[in-house]
């Protein structure tokens, strides 16, 4: 029986090894890490079998009590040694995050959710804690809060297409504000503007008067004001007692959202130094978050810290070597710095990771600036 359990459990890390080989970054690993639970259960069974075998080894009268004492001491010392790292007494970040998503929304507004964290935390806040039950919750890729998109029975491959059409109609006819936790790329491409409002984003359909917006003295609708972090807005590092390395990726991702939201607010208003400080705090918590490192790299370059910008770009690339975004940004950074040959080589790497004509064109341009016209001509051909 134990052999069957072990064999079954070992298929899990084998599958994980295959997944990680293709997606080695921390976020993808965090998504599959819970599937290691059967392995942990199997190891517990093996440990129990080992303890039982130890008890049967000795023949003398003192062997059994001594072995039991040693095993109990080992378990106790392990608990004491790791207690601080595992202690979550008073740690309420997940609950706070769910409430902060909903807290400042106007009465009767709509919040469209996408990611797992936002979806389940707002579900807990509204259904269990009965907090802000006036807010209409919509899940964009499913029907957790009803089925406003009529996705039941529709192939999953068509869900975004359906949601896109329904979302645009909602924005055209809505008489109350509509917010999104994550601005959908397809709506941005359709001309919908998303205005930061803390941890959420208000959807603004251009050319339409916005519900709930104040009006000018002449009666014309006034554009919603840009969100400004309040004085008590927390930094990401302040949300994780004992330091970020005590916490798992998902908890740190929630914490990163706070400093990132503040940083983007200051960045949009042109307050680059203040934005840089908040991006620095976000990256301190999201040290294995590619997006946080890339944002800090951009801010560092903007405030005149090129060495830090380069360091952050390289760190982002090391975190996700198969992601073309860090490679492409590194190429742009080197090009702006006048290192055209190095930039061209990195543009080539970005193209190999994701063969887009624009990246081939960038490589061709960089090779031309580096004085290698033959190689530039070759890449112009790939750009079409």
PDB file of N, CA, C and O in Angstrom, residues 47-72:
ATOM      1  N   UNK A  47       7.340   8.995   7.291  1.00  0.00           N
ATOM      2  CA  UNK A  47       7.918   9.330   8.600  1.00  0.00           C
ATOM      3  C   UNK A  47       7.312   8.464   9.699  1.00  0.00           C
ATOM      4  O   UNK A  47       8.020   7.989  10.606  1.00  0.00           O
ATOM      5  N   UNK A  48       6.001   8.238   9.629  1.00  0.00           N
ATOM      6  CA  UNK A  48       5.354   7.377  10.618  1.00  0.00           C
ATOM      7  C   UNK A  48       5.852   5.944  10.541  1.00  0.00           C
ATOM      8  O   UNK A  48       6.093   5.294  11.574  1.00  0.00           O
ATOM      9  N   UNK A  49       6.053   5.454   9.312  1.00  0.00           N
ATOM     10  CA  UNK A  49       6.585   4.109   9.140  1.00  0.00           C
ATOM     11  C   UNK A  49       8.005   4.013   9.694  1.00  0.00           C
ATOM     12  O   UNK A  49       8.377   3.021  10.342  1.00  0.00           O
ATOM     13  N   UNK A  50       8.789   5.065   9.445  1.00  0.00           N
ATOM     14  CA  UNK A  50      10.158   5.076   9.963  1.00  0.00           C
ATOM     15  C   UNK A  50      10.198   5.083  11.478  1.00  0.00           C
ATOM     16  O   UNK A  50      10.997   4.376  12.106  1.00  0.00           O
ATOM     17  N   UNK A  51       9.305   5.872  12.101  1.00  0.00           N
ATOM     18  CA  UNK A  51       9.247   5.917  13.563  1.00  0.00           C
ATOM     19  C   UNK A  51       8.850   4.559  14.131  1.00  0.00           C
ATOM     20  O   UNK A  51       9.417   4.078  15.132  1.00  0.00           O
ATOM     21  N   UNK A  52       7.886   3.909  13.489  1.00  0.00           N
ATOM     22  CA  UNK A  52       7.455   2.590  13.938  1.00  0.00           C
ATOM     23  C   UNK A  52       8.594   1.571  13.825  1.00  0.00           C
ATOM     24  O   UNK A  52       8.782   0.719  14.707  1.00  0.00           O
ATOM     25  N   UNK A  53       9.371   1.674  12.732  1.00  0.00           N
ATOM     26  CA  UNK A  53      10.496   0.748  12.544  1.00  0.00           C
ATOM     27  C   UNK A  53      11.560   0.956  13.612  1.00  0.00           C
ATOM     28  O   UNK A  53      12.170  -0.001  14.102  1.00  0.00           O
ATOM     29  N   UNK A  54      11.809   2.224  13.972  1.00  0.00           N
ATOM     30  CA  UNK A  54      12.798   2.518  15.017  1.00  0.00           C
ATOM     31  C   UNK A  54      12.394   1.892  16.353  1.00  0.00           C
ATOM     32  O   UNK A  54      13.228   1.369  17.090  1.00  0.00           O
ATOM     33  N   UNK A  55      11.112   1.966  16.666  1.00  0.00           N
ATOM     34  CA  UNK A  55      10.636   1.417  17.932  1.00  0.00           C
ATOM     35  C   UNK A  55      10.823  -0.101  18.003  1.00  0.00           C
ATOM     36  O   UNK A  55      10.969  -0.683  19.080  1.00  0.00           O
ATOM     37  N   UNK A  56      10.821  -0.745  16.855  1.00  0.00           N
ATOM     38  CA  UNK A  56      10.934  -2.201  16.820  1.00  0.00           C
ATOM     39  C   UNK A  56      12.382  -2.695  16.764  1.00  0.00           C
ATOM     40  O   UNK A  56      12.630  -3.895  16.888  1.00  0.00           O
ATOM     41  N   UNK A  57      13.330  -1.760  16.560  1.00  0.00           N
ATOM     42  CA  UNK A  57      14.728  -2.182  16.367  1.00  0.00           C
ATOM     43  C   UNK A  57      15.361  -2.719  17.649  1.00  0.00           C
ATOM     44  O   UNK A  57      15.973  -3.775  17.671  1.00  0.00           O
ATOM     45  N   UNK A  58      15.264  -1.946  18.727  1.00  0.00           N
ATOM     46  CA  UNK A  58      15.980  -2.304  19.958  1.00  0.00           C
ATOM     47  C   UNK A  58      15.271  -3.369  20.777  1.00  0.00           C
ATOM     48  O   UNK A  58      14.047  -3.493  20.747  1.00  0.00           O
ATOM     49  N   UNK A  59      16.069  -4.138  21.512  1.00  0.00           N
ATOM     50  CA  UNK A  59      15.517  -5.186  22.383  1.00  0.00           C
ATOM     51  C   UNK A  59      15.561  -4.807  23.859  1.00  0.00           C
ATOM     52  O   UNK A  59      14.848  -5.393  24.668  1.00  0.00           O
ATOM     53  N   UNK A  60      16.425  -3.863  24.208  1.00  0.00           N
ATOM     54  CA  UNK A  60      16.596  -3.521  25.619  1.00  0.00           C
ATOM     55  C   UNK A  60      15.393  -2.732  26.129  1.00  0.00           C
ATOM     56  O   UNK A  60      14.632  -2.135  25.351  1.00  0.00           O
ATOM     57  N   UNK A  61      15.249  -2.702  27.461  1.00  0.00           N
ATOM     58  CA  UNK A  61      14.092  -2.069  28.085  1.00  0.00           C
ATOM     59  C   UNK A  61      14.086  -0.556  27.889  1.00  0.00           C
ATOM     60  O   UNK A  61      13.021   0.069  27.866  1.00  0.00           O
ATOM     61  N   UNK A  62      15.278   0.039  27.763  1.00  0.00           N
ATOM     62  CA  UNK A  62      15.346   1.503  27.657  1.00  0.00           C
ATOM     63  C   UNK A  62      15.155   2.008  26.225  1.00  0.00           C
ATOM     64  O   UNK A  62      14.953   3.209  26.003  1.00  0.00           O
ATOM     65  N   UNK A  63      15.248   1.098  25.246  1.00  0.00           N
ATOM     66  CA  UNK A  63      15.238   1.550  23.844  1.00  0.00           C
ATOM     67  C   UNK A  63      13.916   2.252  23.472  1.00  0.00           C
ATOM     68  O   UNK A  63      13.937   3.338  22.879  1.00  0.00           O
ATOM     69  N   UNK A  64      12.800   1.622  23.797  1.00  0.00           N
ATOM     70  CA  UNK A  64      11.506   2.184  23.387  1.00  0.00           C
ATOM     71  C   UNK A  64      11.237   3.562  24.014  1.00  0.00           C
ATOM     72  O   UNK A  64      10.918   4.517  23.276  1.00  0.00           O
ATOM     73  N   UNK A  65      11.372   3.731  25.341  1.00  0.00           N
ATOM     74  CA  UNK A  65      11.132   5.077  25.898  1.00  0.00           C
ATOM     75  C   UNK A  65      12.133   6.116  25.382  1.00  0.00           C
ATOM     76  O   UNK A  65      11.779   7.278  25.183  1.00  0.00           O
ATOM     77  N   UNK A  66      13.412   5.686  25.178  1.00  0.00           N
ATOM     78  CA  UNK A  66      14.401   6.638  24.672  1.00  0.00           C
ATOM     79  C   UNK A  66      14.053   7.085  23.250  1.00  0.00           C
ATOM     80  O   UNK A  66      14.185   8.269  22.885  1.00  0.00           O
ATOM     81  N   UNK A  67      13.599   6.142  22.418  1.00  0.00           N
ATOM     82  CA  UNK A  67      13.240   6.474  21.038  1.00  0.00           C
ATOM     83  C   UNK A  67      12.026   7.396  21.001  1.00  0.00           C
ATOM     84  O   UNK A  67      11.987   8.375  20.239  1.00  0.00           O
ATOM     85  N   UNK A  68      11.021   7.080  21.825  1.00  0.00           N
ATOM     86  CA  UNK A  68       9.833   7.927  21.876  1.00  0.00           C
ATOM     87  C   UNK A  68      10.197   9.339  22.326  1.00  0.00           C
ATOM     88  O   UNK A  68       9.729  10.336  21.765  1.00  0.00           O
ATOM     89  N   UNK A  69      11.075   9.435  23.321  1.00  0.00           N
ATOM     90  CA  UNK A  69      11.511  10.753  23.811  1.00  0.00           C
ATOM     91  C   UNK A  69      12.237  11.524  22.718  1.00  0.00           C
ATOM     92  O   UNK A  69      12.008  12.733  22.519  1.00  0.00           O
ATOM     93  N   UNK A  70      13.138  10.829  21.987  1.00  0.00           N
ATOM     94  CA  UNK A  70      13.893  11.489  20.924  1.00  0.00           C
ATOM     95  C   UNK A  70      12.972  11.967  19.802  1.00  0.00           C
ATOM     96  O   UNK A  70      13.119  13.096  19.293  1.00  0.00           O
ATOM     97  N   UNK A  71      12.009  11.126  19.401  1.00  0.00           N
ATOM     98  CA  UNK A  71      11.079  11.521  18.338  1.00  0.00           C
ATOM     99  C   UNK A  71      10.204  12.694  18.774  1.00  0.00           C
ATOM    100  O   UNK A  71       9.979  13.640  18.002  1.00  0.00           O
ATOM    101  N   UNK A  72       9.715  12.645  20.002  1.00  0.00           N
ATOM    102  CA  UNK A  72       8.883  13.738  20.516  1.00  0.00           C
ATOM    103  C   UNK A  72       9.682  15.033  20.607  1.00  0.00           C
ATOM    104  O   UNK A  72       9.188  16.116  20.265  1.00  0.00           O
TER     105      UNK A  72
END
